[in-house]
Coordinates of C-alpha atoms in Angstrom, one line a residue:
X15 CA 0.0 0.0 0.0
X16 CA 1.5 3.3 -1.1
X17 CA 1.5 6.3 1.2
X18 CA -0.5 9.2 -0.4
X19 CA 1.3 12.4 -1.2
X20 CA -1.5 14.2 0.7
X21 CA -0.8 12.2 3.9
X22 CA 2.9 13.0 3.6
X23 CA 2.2 16.7 3.2
X24 CA -0.2 16.7 6.1
X25 CA 2.4 14.9 8.2
X26 CA 5.2 17.3 7.3
X27 CA 3.0 20.3 8.1
X28 CA 2.0 18.8 11.5
X29 CA 5.6 18.0 12.3
X30 CA 6.7 21.5 11.6
X31 CA 4.0 22.7 14.1
X32 CA 5.0 20.4 16.9
X33 CA 8.7 19.7 16.4
X34 CA 10.1 23.2 16.0
X35 CA 13.8 23.0 14.8
X36 CA 14.2 19.2 15.3
X37 CA 16.1 17.7 12.4
X38 CA 14.1 15.1 10.4
X39 CA 16.8 12.5 10.5
X40 CA 17.3 12.7 14.3
X41 CA 15.6 11.5 17.5
X42 CA 16.5 14.2 20.0
X43 CA 14.3 13.4 23.1
X44 CA 12.5 10.4 24.6
X45 CA 9.4 11.2 22.5
X46 CA 11.6 12.4 19.6
X47 CA 10.6 16.0 20.3
X48 CA 10.1 17.8 23.7
X49 CA 6.3 17.7 23.0
X50 CA 6.4 13.9 23.2
X51 CA 4.7 13.2 19.8
X52 CA 6.8 10.2 19.0
X53 CA 6.2 11.1 15.3
X54 CA 9.1 10.9 12.8
X55 CA 8.9 12.6 9.4
X56 CA 11.0 9.9 7.8
X57 CA 9.4 8.2 4.8
X58 CA 11.9 5.7 3.5
X59 CA 10.3 2.7 5.1
X60 CA 6.6 2.4 4.0
X61 CA 3.8 -0.2 4.1
X62 CA 4.9 -1.2 0.6
X63 CA 8.5 -2.2 1.6
X64 CA 8.4 -2.8 5.4
X65 CA 8.3 -6.5 4.9
X66 CA 11.9 -6.2 3.6
X67 CA 13.3 -4.9 6.9
X68 CA 16.2 -6.9 8.1
X69 CA 18.5 -6.8 11.1
X70 CA 21.3 -4.2 10.4
X71 CA 23.3 -4.6 13.6
X72 CA 23.0 -5.7 17.2
X73 CA 24.8 -4.3 20.2
X74 CA 25.1 -6.1 23.6
X75 CA 25.5 -3.9 26.7
X76 CA 26.6 -6.8 29.0
X77 CA 24.4 -5.3 31.8
X78 CA 22.1 -8.0 33.2
X79 CA 21.1 -8.8 36.8
X80 CA 19.0 -11.9 37.5
X81 CA 18.3 -10.6 41.0
X82 CA 19.6 -13.9 42.4
X83 CA 23.3 -13.0 42.9
X84 CA 24.2 -11.8 46.4
X85 CA 25.1 -8.1 46.2
X86 CA 24.1 -7.9 42.5
X87 CA 21.0 -5.9 43.1
X88 CA 17.4 -6.6 42.0
X89 CA 16.4 -8.1 38.6
X90 CA 17.1 -5.9 35.6
X91 CA 14.9 -4.9 32.7
X92 CA 15.9 -3.0 29.6
X93 CA 13.6 0.0 28.9
X94 CA 15.8 2.6 27.3
X95 CA 14.9 4.6 24.2
X96 CA 18.1 5.9 22.6
X97 CA 18.7 9.4 21.3
X98 CA 20.2 10.1 18.0
X99 CA 22.0 13.5 17.7
X100 CA 25.0 14.7 15.6
X101 CA 25.5 11.3 14.0
X102 CA 25.7 9.4 17.2
X103 CA 23.3 7.1 19.1
X104 CA 23.1 7.5 22.9
X105 CA 21.5 5.1 25.4
X106 CA 21.4 3.9 29.0
X107 CA 21.7 0.5 30.5
X108 CA 19.9 -1.0 33.6
X109 CA 23.1 -0.2 35.6
X110 CA 22.9 3.5 34.6
X111 CA 25.9 3.2 32.3
X112 CA 25.7 5.7 29.4
X113 CA 26.9 4.4 26.0
X114 CA 27.5 6.1 22.6
X115 CA 27.2 4.0 19.4
X116 CA 27.9 4.5 15.8
X117 CA 24.3 4.6 14.4
X118 CA 25.2 2.9 11.1
X119 CA 27.2 0.0 12.6
X120 CA 26.3 -0.3 16.3
X121 CA 30.0 0.0 17.2
X122 CA 30.7 1.4 20.7
X123 CA 32.3 4.8 20.7
X124 CA 32.5 5.4 24.5
X125 CA 30.9 4.4 27.7
X126 CA 30.5 6.2 31.0
X127 CA 29.8 4.4 34.3
X128 CA 28.4 6.5 37.2
X129 CA 29.0 3.5 39.5
X130 CA 25.4 2.8 40.5
X131 CA 24.8 1.5 44.0
X132 CA 23.2 -1.7 42.9
X133 CA 22.7 -3.2 46.4
X134 CA 19.6 -1.1 47.2
X135 CA 16.2 -2.8 46.9
X136 CA 14.8 -0.6 44.1
X137 CA 11.1 -1.3 43.9
X138 CA 11.0 -1.1 40.1
X139 CA 14.1 -3.3 39.7
X140 CA 17.1 -2.1 37.8
X141 CA 15.8 -0.1 34.9
X142 CA 16.3 3.3 33.1
X143 CA 14.3 4.7 30.3
X144 CA 16.9 7.0 28.8
X145 CA 18.6 10.4 28.5
X146 CA 18.0 14.1 28.0
X147 CA 20.2 16.3 25.8
X148 CA 21.0 20.0 25.7
X149 CA 23.1 22.2 23.4
X150 CA 25.0 24.8 25.5
X151 CA 24.8 28.1 23.4
X152 CA 28.0 29.4 25.2
X153 CA 30.2 26.3 24.7
X154 CA 31.0 26.8 21.0
X155 CA 32.8 23.7 19.8
X156 CA 34.4 23.1 23.1
X157 CA 33.8 20.4 25.7
X158 CA 30.1 19.8 26.7
X159 CA 28.8 21.8 23.7
X160 CA 26.2 19.0 23.6
X161 CA 25.5 17.6 27.1
X162 CA 23.7 14.4 28.1
X163 CA 21.8 14.1 31.4
X164 CA 20.7 11.0 33.3
X165 CA 18.8 10.6 36.5
X166 CA 20.2 7.5 38.3
X167 CA 18.4 4.9 40.4
X168 CA 20.5 5.9 43.4
X169 CA 19.2 9.5 43.1
X170 CA 21.9 11.5 41.3
X171 CA 21.7 13.8 38.3
X172 CA 24.7 13.1 36.0
X173 CA 25.9 15.3 33.1
X174 CA 28.5 14.1 30.5
X175 CA 30.0 15.5 27.3
X176 CA 28.2 13.8 24.3
X177 CA 31.5 13.9 22.3
X178 CA 33.8 12.2 24.8
X179 CA 31.6 10.6 27.5
X180 CA 33.5 12.5 30.2
X181 CA 31.7 14.2 33.1
X182 CA 31.0 17.9 32.4
X183 CA 33.3 20.0 34.6
X184 CA 31.5 22.6 36.6
X185 CA 28.2 20.7 36.8
X186 CA 27.8 20.0 40.5
X187 CA 30.8 18.0 41.8
X188 CA 32.5 15.9 39.3
X189 CA 29.7 16.1 36.8
X190 CA 26.9 15.1 39.2
X191 CA 24.3 16.5 41.6
X192 CA 22.7 14.7 44.5
X193 CA 18.9 14.3 44.3
X194 CA 18.6 12.8 47.8
X195 CA 17.8 16.0 49.7
X196 CA 14.0 15.5 49.9
X197 CA 11.8 15.0 52.9
X198 CA 11.7 11.4 54.2
X199 CA 14.3 10.2 51.7
X200 CA 14.8 6.5 51.9
X201 CA 17.5 4.7 49.9
X202 CA 16.0 2.2 47.4
X203 CA 12.4 3.4 48.0
X204 CA 13.3 6.8 46.3
X205 CA 14.9 6.5 42.9
X206 CA 14.8 7.7 39.3
X207 CA 13.7 5.6 36.3
X208 CA 12.7 8.1 33.6
X209 CA 14.8 10.7 31.8
X210 CA 14.9 14.3 32.8
X211 CA 13.9 17.1 30.3
X212 CA 15.7 20.3 29.5
X213 CA 13.8 23.5 28.7
X214 CA 15.2 27.1 28.8
X215 CA 18.5 25.8 30.1
X216 CA 16.9 24.1 33.1
X217 CA 17.1 20.4 33.7
X218 CA 13.8 19.2 35.2
X219 CA 13.7 15.9 37.0
X220 CA 11.0 13.9 38.9
X221 CA 11.3 10.7 40.9
X222 CA 10.0 7.2 41.3
X223 CA 8.8 6.2 44.8
X224 CA 7.8 2.7 45.8
X225 CA 4.0 2.0 46.3
X226 CA 2.2 1.0 49.5
X227 CA 5.1 0.5 51.9
X228 CA 3.8 3.1 54.3
X229 CA 1.8 6.3 54.5
X230 CA 4.6 8.7 54.9
X231 CA 6.6 7.9 51.8
X232 CA 9.3 10.3 50.5
X233 CA 8.3 13.7 49.1
X234 CA 7.5 13.6 45.4
X235 CA 8.9 17.1 44.5
X236 CA 9.8 18.0 41.0
X237 CA 13.0 20.1 40.7
X238 CA 14.8 22.3 38.2
X239 CA 18.6 22.6 38.0
X240 CA 20.7 24.9 36.0
X241 CA 21.8 22.9 32.9
X242 CA 25.4 24.3 33.0
X243 CA 26.2 24.5 36.7
X244 CA 23.8 22.0 38.3
X245 CA 22.6 24.6 40.8
X246 CA 19.1 24.0 42.1
X247 CA 16.8 26.8 40.7
X248 CA 13.4 25.7 42.0
X249 CA 11.5 22.9 43.6
X250 CA 7.7 22.2 43.3
X251 CA 5.8 19.9 45.7
X252 CA 2.7 18.1 44.3
X253 CA 0.9 17.7 47.7
X254 CA 0.0 20.2 50.4
X255 CA -2.1 19.8 53.5
X256 CA -5.6 21.4 53.2
X257 CA -6.0 24.4 55.5
X258 CA -8.9 22.8 57.4
X259 CA -7.0 19.5 58.2
X260 CA -5.1 19.2 61.4
X261 CA -1.4 18.4 61.2
X262 CA -1.8 15.1 63.0
X263 CA -4.5 14.1 60.5
X264 CA -2.2 14.5 57.5
X265 CA 0.4 11.9 56.8
X266 CA 1.3 11.1 53.2
X267 CA 3.9 11.5 50.5
X268 CA 4.7 10.6 46.9
X269 CA 2.4 12.1 44.3
X270 CA 5.6 11.9 42.3
X271 CA 6.4 12.3 38.7
X272 CA 7.9 8.9 37.9
X273 CA 7.1 8.7 34.2
X274 CA 8.3 10.7 31.2
X275 CA 8.0 14.5 31.1
X276 CA 7.1 16.6 28.0
X277 CA 7.2 20.3 27.3
X278 CA 6.1 23.3 25.3
X279 CA 9.2 25.4 24.7
X280 CA 7.3 28.3 23.2
X281 CA 5.2 28.7 26.3
X282 CA 8.2 27.9 28.6
X283 CA 6.1 25.1 30.2
X284 CA 7.0 21.6 31.4
X285 CA 4.1 19.1 31.4
X286 CA 4.4 16.8 34.4
X287 CA 2.4 13.6 34.9
X288 CA 2.0 12.7 38.6
X289 CA 1.2 9.5 40.4
X290 CA -0.9 8.7 43.4
X291 CA -0.3 9.9 47.0
X292 CA 0.8 7.3 49.5
X293 CA -0.4 4.7 50.2
X294 CA -2.4 3.8 47.1
X295 CA -5.4 2.0 48.5
X296 CA -6.3 3.8 51.8
X297 CA -6.4 7.5 52.1
X298 CA -7.7 8.2 55.5
X299 CA -4.5 10.3 56.4
X300 CA -4.7 12.3 53.2
X301 CA -8.2 13.8 53.2
X302 CA -9.4 15.8 50.2
X303 CA -8.7 15.5 46.5
X304 CA -4.9 15.3 47.1
X305 CA -4.0 17.8 44.4
X306 CA -1.8 17.6 42.5
X307 CA -1.4 13.9 42.6
X308 CA -2.9 11.9 39.7
X309 CA -2.7 15.0 37.5
X310 CA -1.1 16.7 34.6
X311 CA 0.5 20.0 35.8
X312 CA 2.2 22.7 33.8
X313 CA 5.2 24.3 35.5
X314 CA 7.1 27.3 34.2
X315 CA 10.5 25.8 33.4
X316 CA 12.3 28.9 34.4
X317 CA 10.8 29.3 37.9
X318 CA 8.9 26.1 38.8
X319 CA 5.7 28.2 39.2
X320 CA 2.5 26.2 38.7
X321 CA 0.8 27.6 35.6
X322 CA -2.1 25.2 35.7
X323 CA -3.1 21.7 36.8
X324 CA -5.8 19.2 35.8
X325 CA -6.5 16.2 38.1
X326 CA -7.5 13.0 36.3
X327 CA -8.4 11.1 39.5
X328 CA -9.5 12.6 42.8
X329 CA -8.3 11.0 46.0
X330 CA -6.9 8.0 44.2
X331 CA -7.6 4.6 45.9
X332 CA -6.7 2.4 42.9
X333 CA -3.1 3.2 41.9
X334 CA -4.4 5.1 38.9
X335 CA -1.3 7.0 38.2
X336 CA -1.0 9.5 35.3
X337 CA 1.6 7.2 33.9
X338 CA 1.7 8.3 30.2
X339 CA 3.7 11.3 29.2
X340 CA 1.4 14.2 28.2
X341 CA 1.5 14.8 24.4
X342 CA 1.4 18.4 23.0
X343 CA 0.3 18.8 19.4
X344 CA -2.3 20.5 17.2
X345 CA -5.6 18.6 16.8
X346 CA -8.2 19.3 14.1
X347 CA -11.4 19.9 16.0
X348 CA -14.6 21.0 14.2
X349 CA -12.5 22.0 11.2
X350 CA -10.0 24.1 13.1
X351 CA -6.4 23.3 14.1
X352 CA -6.4 23.5 17.9
X353 CA -3.4 23.4 20.2
X354 CA -3.9 20.6 22.8
X355 CA -2.2 18.6 25.5
X356 CA -3.4 15.0 25.4
X357 CA -3.4 13.2 28.7
X358 CA -4.3 9.6 29.7
X359 CA -3.9 7.4 32.7
X360 CA -4.5 3.8 33.9
X361 CA -8.2 4.3 33.7
X362 CA -7.9 4.0 29.9
X363 CA -9.6 7.4 29.4
X364 CA -8.3 10.2 27.2
X365 CA -8.4 13.9 28.3
X366 CA -7.7 16.8 25.8
X367 CA -6.6 20.0 27.5
X368 CA -5.8 23.6 26.6
X369 CA -2.0 23.9 26.7
X370 CA -2.2 27.5 28.0
X371 CA -4.8 27.0 30.7
X372 CA -5.3 23.3 31.4
X373 CA -9.1 23.6 30.8
X374 CA -10.7 20.7 28.9
X375 CA -10.9 21.3 25.1
X376 CA -13.2 18.3 24.9
X377 CA -15.9 18.1 27.6
X378 CA -15.3 16.4 31.0
X379 CA -18.1 15.7 33.5
X380 CA -17.8 15.2 37.3
X381 CA -19.9 12.1 37.9
X382 CA -21.0 10.5 41.2
X383 CA -19.1 7.3 42.2
X384 CA -19.7 4.8 45.0
X385 CA -18.4 5.7 48.5
X386 CA -16.1 3.9 50.8
X387 CA -17.2 2.0 53.9
X388 CA -13.7 1.5 55.3
X389 CA -12.8 2.8 58.7
X390 CA -11.4 6.4 58.5
X391 CA -11.8 6.6 54.7
X392 CA -13.6 9.4 52.9
X393 CA -13.5 8.8 49.2
X394 CA -14.2 11.5 46.6
X395 CA -17.9 11.9 45.8
X396 CA -17.3 12.4 42.1
X397 CA -14.7 11.6 39.5
X398 CA -13.9 13.3 36.1
X399 CA -15.2 11.4 33.1
X400 CA -14.5 12.5 29.5
X401 CA -17.7 12.5 27.5
X402 CA -16.4 13.1 23.9
X403 CA -13.9 10.3 23.8
X404 CA -14.6 6.6 24.6
X405 CA -12.8 4.6 27.3
X406 CA -10.2 2.4 25.6
X407 CA -10.6 -0.6 27.9
X408 CA -13.5 -2.2 29.7
X409 CA -14.5 -0.5 33.0
X410 CA -16.8 -3.1 34.5
X411 CA -17.3 -6.8 34.5
X412 CA -20.4 -8.8 35.5
X413 CA -20.7 -12.4 36.6
X414 CA -22.7 -13.1 33.4
X415 CA -19.9 -11.6 31.2
X416 CA -16.9 -13.5 32.5
X417 CA -14.7 -15.3 30.0
X418 CA -13.4 -18.8 30.5
X419 CA -12.4 -22.0 28.6
X420 CA -14.1 -24.4 31.0
X421 CA -17.3 -24.4 33.0
X422 CA -15.3 -24.8 36.2
X423 CA -13.3 -21.7 35.4
X424 CA -16.4 -19.8 34.5
X425 CA -18.1 -20.7 37.7
X426 CA -15.0 -19.8 39.7
X427 CA -14.8 -16.3 38.1
X428 CA -18.5 -15.7 38.5
X429 CA -18.4 -16.6 42.2
X430 CA -15.5 -14.3 42.7
X431 CA -17.3 -11.3 41.1
X432 CA -20.5 -12.1 43.0
X433 CA -18.5 -11.9 46.2
X434 CA -17.0 -8.5 45.5
X435 CA -18.5 -5.3 46.9
X436 CA -17.9 -3.7 43.5
X437 CA -16.9 -4.8 40.0
X438 CA -16.8 -1.4 38.1
X439 CA -14.2 1.3 37.9
X440 CA -14.0 3.6 41.0
X441 CA -15.6 0.9 43.2
X442 CA -13.9 1.8 46.5
X443 CA -11.6 -0.9 48.1
X444 CA -13.2 -3.0 50.8
X445 CA -12.6 -5.9 53.1
X446 CA -14.8 -8.1 50.9
X447 CA -12.7 -7.2 47.9
X448 CA -13.4 -5.3 44.7
X449 CA -12.6 -5.8 41.0
X450 CA -10.3 -3.0 40.0
X451 CA -11.1 -2.6 36.3
X452 CA -8.8 -1.5 34.8
X453 CA -6.2 -3.0 37.1
X454 CA -3.1 -1.3 38.4
X455 CA -1.2 -1.9 35.2
X456 CA -3.9 -0.1 33.2
X457 CA -5.4 0.9 30.9
X458 CA -2.7 3.2 29.7
X459 CA 0.6 2.8 31.5
X460 CA 3.9 4.6 30.8
X461 CA 3.7 3.0 27.3
X462 CA 1.6 6.0 26.5
X463 CA 0.7 7.1 23.0
X464 CA 2.0 8.6 19.8
X465 CA 0.6 11.2 17.4
X466 CA -0.2 10.1 13.9
X467 CA 0.2 13.4 12.2
X468 CA -0.6 12.0 8.7
X469 CA -4.1 10.9 9.8
X470 CA -4.6 13.2 12.8
X471 CA -5.1 10.3 15.1
X472 CA -3.9 9.3 18.6
X473 CA -2.2 5.9 18.6
X474 CA -2.4 4.2 22.0
X475 CA -1.2 0.9 23.4
X476 CA -3.4 -0.5 26.3
X477 CA -3.6 -3.5 28.6
X478 CA -6.8 -5.2 29.8
X479 CA -6.2 -7.2 33.0
X480 CA -8.5 -6.4 35.9
X481 CA -7.2 -7.0 39.4
X482 CA -8.8 -8.3 42.7
X483 CA -8.0 -5.8 45.5
X484 CA -8.8 -6.7 49.1
X485 CA -8.2 -4.7 52.2
X486 CA -7.1 -6.6 55.3
X487 CA -7.4 -5.0 58.8
X488 CA -4.0 -4.7 60.4
X489 CA -4.9 -7.0 63.3
X490 CA -5.9 -9.8 60.9
X491 CA -2.8 -9.2 58.8
X492 CA -0.6 -9.6 61.9
X493 CA -2.4 -12.7 62.9
X494 CA -1.7 -14.4 59.6
X495 CA -4.1 -13.1 56.9
X496 CA -1.5 -12.5 54.2
X497 CA -3.9 -12.3 51.3
X498 CA -4.6 -14.8 48.6
X499 CA -1.9 -17.3 47.5
X500 CA -0.9 -15.5 44.3
X501 CA -1.4 -12.0 45.6
X502 CA 1.0 -9.1 46.3
X503 CA 0.3 -8.2 49.9
X504 CA 1.7 -5.1 51.7
X505 CA 1.0 -3.8 55.2
X506 CA 0.8 0.0 54.3
X507 CA 2.6 0.9 57.6
X508 CA 1.0 3.7 59.5
X509 CA -2.5 2.8 58.3
X510 CA -5.2 0.4 59.7
X511 CA -5.1 -1.7 56.6
X512 CA -2.9 -4.0 54.6
X513 CA -3.4 -4.3 50.8
X514 CA -3.7 -7.5 48.8
X515 CA -4.0 -7.4 45.0
X516 CA -3.6 -9.8 42.1
X517 CA -4.8 -10.1 38.6
X518 CA -8.2 -11.9 38.5
X519 CA -7.3 -15.3 37.0
X520 CA -9.2 -18.6 37.0
X521 CA -7.6 -21.8 38.4
X522 CA -6.4 -22.5 34.9
X523 CA -4.3 -19.3 35.0
X524 CA -6.3 -17.5 32.4
X525 CA -7.8 -14.1 33.1
X526 CA -11.5 -13.9 33.8
X527 CA -12.1 -11.2 31.2
X528 CA -12.6 -11.6 27.5
X529 CA -9.4 -11.1 25.5
X530 CA -7.5 -9.4 23.9
X531 CA -5.5 -8.6 27.0
X532 CA -3.5 -6.0 25.1
X533 CA -4.4 -3.8 22.1
X534 CA -3.1 -1.1 19.8
X535 CA -5.8 1.5 19.3
X536 CA -6.3 4.4 16.9
X537 CA -8.5 7.2 18.2
X538 CA -10.1 10.0 16.1
X539 CA -10.4 12.8 18.8
X540 CA -12.6 15.0 16.6
X541 CA -15.1 12.3 15.8
X542 CA -14.8 10.9 19.3
X543 CA -14.4 7.3 18.2
X544 CA -12.0 4.4 17.9
X545 CA -11.1 4.1 14.2
X546 CA -9.4 0.7 14.5
X547 CA -8.1 -1.6 17.2
X548 CA -6.0 -4.7 16.9
X549 CA -4.8 -7.3 19.4
X550 CA -1.2 -6.7 20.4
X551 CA 1.2 -9.5 21.2
X552 CA 0.7 -12.8 22.9
X553 CA 1.1 -14.5 26.3
X554 CA 2.1 -17.8 24.6
X555 CA 5.7 -17.7 25.7
X556 CA 4.8 -17.1 29.3
X557 CA 1.9 -19.6 29.3
X558 CA 2.3 -22.2 26.5
X559 CA -1.0 -23.2 25.0
X560 CA -2.7 -19.9 25.8
X561 CA -1.7 -17.9 22.8
X562 CA -3.9 -19.6 20.3
X563 CA -6.9 -19.3 22.7
X564 CA -6.5 -15.8 24.0
X565 CA -5.0 -12.9 22.0
X566 CA -3.0 -9.9 23.4
X567 CA -0.5 -9.2 26.1
X568 CA 0.2 -6.8 28.9
X569 CA 1.9 -3.8 27.2
X570 CA 4.9 -2.0 28.8
X571 CA 6.6 0.0 26.0
X572 CA 4.9 2.3 23.6
X573 CA 4.3 3.0 19.9
X574 CA 6.0 5.4 17.5
X575 CA 4.6 6.7 14.1
X576 CA 6.4 7.6 10.9
X577 CA 5.3 9.8 8.0
X578 CA 5.9 6.7 5.9
X579 CA 2.6 5.5 7.2
X580 CA 3.8 3.0 9.8
X581 CA 3.5 2.3 13.5
X582 CA 6.3 0.4 15.2
X583 CA 5.5 -1.2 18.6
X584 CA 7.3 -3.5 21.0
X585 CA 6.3 -3.6 24.6
X586 CA 4.6 -7.0 24.7
X587 CA 5.4 -10.2 26.7
X588 CA 6.5 -12.0 23.6
X589 CA 9.9 -11.4 21.9
X590 CA 8.6 -9.4 19.0
X591 CA 8.9 -6.0 17.3
X592 CA 5.9 -5.3 15.0
X593 CA 5.0 -2.8 12.3
X594 CA 1.4 -1.8 11.6
X595 CA -0.3 0.2 8.9
X596 CA -1.2 3.6 10.4
X597 CA -4.2 3.8 8.2
X598 CA -5.8 0.4 8.9
X599 CA -4.0 -1.1 11.9
X600 CA -3.1 -4.2 9.9
X601 CA 0.1 -5.9 11.1
X602 CA 2.5 -5.7 8.2
X603 CA 5.8 -7.0 9.6
X604 CA 7.3 -8.6 12.7
X605 CA 10.7 -9.7 13.8
X606 CA 11.8 -12.0 16.6
X607 CA 14.0 -10.4 19.2
X608 CA 16.5 -11.9 21.6
X609 CA 14.2 -11.0 24.5
X610 CA 10.9 -9.1 25.0
X611 CA 11.2 -5.4 24.3
X612 CA 9.7 -3.5 27.2
X613 CA 10.8 -0.2 25.6
X614 CA 9.6 2.3 23.1
X615 CA 11.4 2.0 19.7
X616 CA 12.9 5.0 17.8
X617 CA 13.9 5.7 14.3
X618 CA 16.5 7.9 12.5
X619 CA 18.3 8.2 9.2
X620 CA 22.1 8.1 8.6
X621 CA 24.0 7.6 5.4
X622 CA 20.8 7.8 3.4
X623 CA 19.3 4.8 5.2
X624 CA 16.4 4.8 7.8
X625 CA 16.9 2.6 10.8
X626 CA 14.4 1.4 13.4
X627 CA 16.0 0.6 16.8
X628 CA 14.7 -1.0 20.0
X629 CA 16.1 -2.3 23.3
X630 CA 15.3 -5.9 24.0
X631 CA 16.1 -7.1 27.5
X632 CA 12.9 -8.4 29.2
X633 CA 11.1 -7.2 32.2
X634 CA 12.5 -6.4 35.7
X635 CA 9.3 -7.7 37.3
X636 CA 8.3 -10.8 35.3
X637 CA 10.7 -13.6 36.4
X638 CA 9.3 -15.9 33.7
X639 CA 10.5 -13.7 30.9
X640 CA 13.8 -14.3 29.2
X641 CA 16.3 -11.6 29.9
X642 CA 18.7 -9.9 27.5
X643 CA 21.0 -6.9 26.9
X644 CA 20.5 -6.3 23.1
X645 CA 20.0 -3.1 21.2
X646 CA 18.7 -4.2 17.8
X647 CA 18.6 -2.1 14.6
X648 CA 16.6 -2.8 11.4
X649 CA 16.9 -1.3 8.0
X650 CA 16.0 -2.1 4.4
X651 CA 18.7 -4.1 2.5

């Protein structure tokens, strides 16, 4: 299928609007541009020739931790998305090593090791999603004219010279700045997994904070540092105690920005997605809406001043983080090109906001939701629901609608649901148990979405695995009620309840909800409809015999779109990179990888050839997955 000239022209025009001065052949930020569009104007690889893509080179980092070696740290995953700037490829490893490669051959040019403290119990495992880059206008052609920045798992901000891989002199001490000076800092529980972002000469960095360990988790502040000196310029805290709440009645933390940031350089704004306040499933010590947790906030990059905020979930009790990076672009609505920030979270809902004010561009209603009966809990009476765009995953499940391959499985699933106090989204956690649908993986996780500028569509990867959540009174937990056999159970110290959660699976191991369990979805925001959706991946490698019965996989790793009319997507639990038609969603090409690719791919052009690159190293949290350390590049012969 040939790509139409009109589609290419539309894509080029849209790219010019959102990407500013970004070079067409480069990939200069995690989402290609600061706006996070993940849209490349390259057109060499098309639906007509994508079937001819072949491996061009493979690079092995050597950085793998099984989590089973004493002193070797937790299990590693490989989630980096490389940058391509000035004819070089730059990536990070699970051990926070920074590596430069020749983009045409995969040959290592330099490596820098910040000597990560791997012994800490990092709750996300050993992972890093990548780097930020900044051109110093005062450096000329000298050292650190192009700087790279990484936020490490052990809470340091590191700056190196992109040309040599040497630390940038004058940035903090020895090229690094400590990020540990936050309230209630705890090694391991407070760490960094996503890249910083640089706007107006300010490096902005968030943090990742473990879930559910206790009420008073570390502070989730977002901070801005001078890109040249590393000096702290500003700090913004997402949570503040309401004036009518006594000090002793307020005990919380987190609300942190653990996922990928995006920005609007013209407005001098950084768009920050925030997660839930601590702990996730009981909020009696954090009364109120808990602004600005579970939100998208716009901060002035120069001062840290809050320009606006929009909360996607009030007083979160379900771990419904705003995990996807906000996407800034221009959307055609009612015949007019309209600037917009697109936000989504684990609920699977899409919000379209004004980039200058944060007010909804497409309507959002506050709708009543069920109320909590737990001791000390006061849940939000309403939740915001978009009315012009459909939810992308199921938000309720009845006993009559369970899916199973045997009558015994079907009865087990139905009995579970009949015993819950709620089986729809925003059902408040209870001692009897609820069905959290979507579950804590989403919906939309950090995989996020990409903008198809050629068709004016949002391309989203989603998961569809509901979870059983049960609250256990502390006294019962102490006496031995540790949750269900397969459940993750945590005390939530400082609260009257422990939390137990697990995916709702029948005795056979299959989920109780109808597949596909993961999908790639194209959304027309103007029409308010899904244009196409296709199953994404398979669970066959993890559960042999399941793949031919149930389609789709949990998705952790997002899509990119090219002006050539293609979508490239990894992220699934099988060892596969796939290409889809942006127009129809049809799968056109796939390649087997050394390990699953829980990373977002990227593309660039060098020497007249377009390459598609992805990190393939497996998951830090799924022990059954094969691990790896490969960066794999594909190109046409």
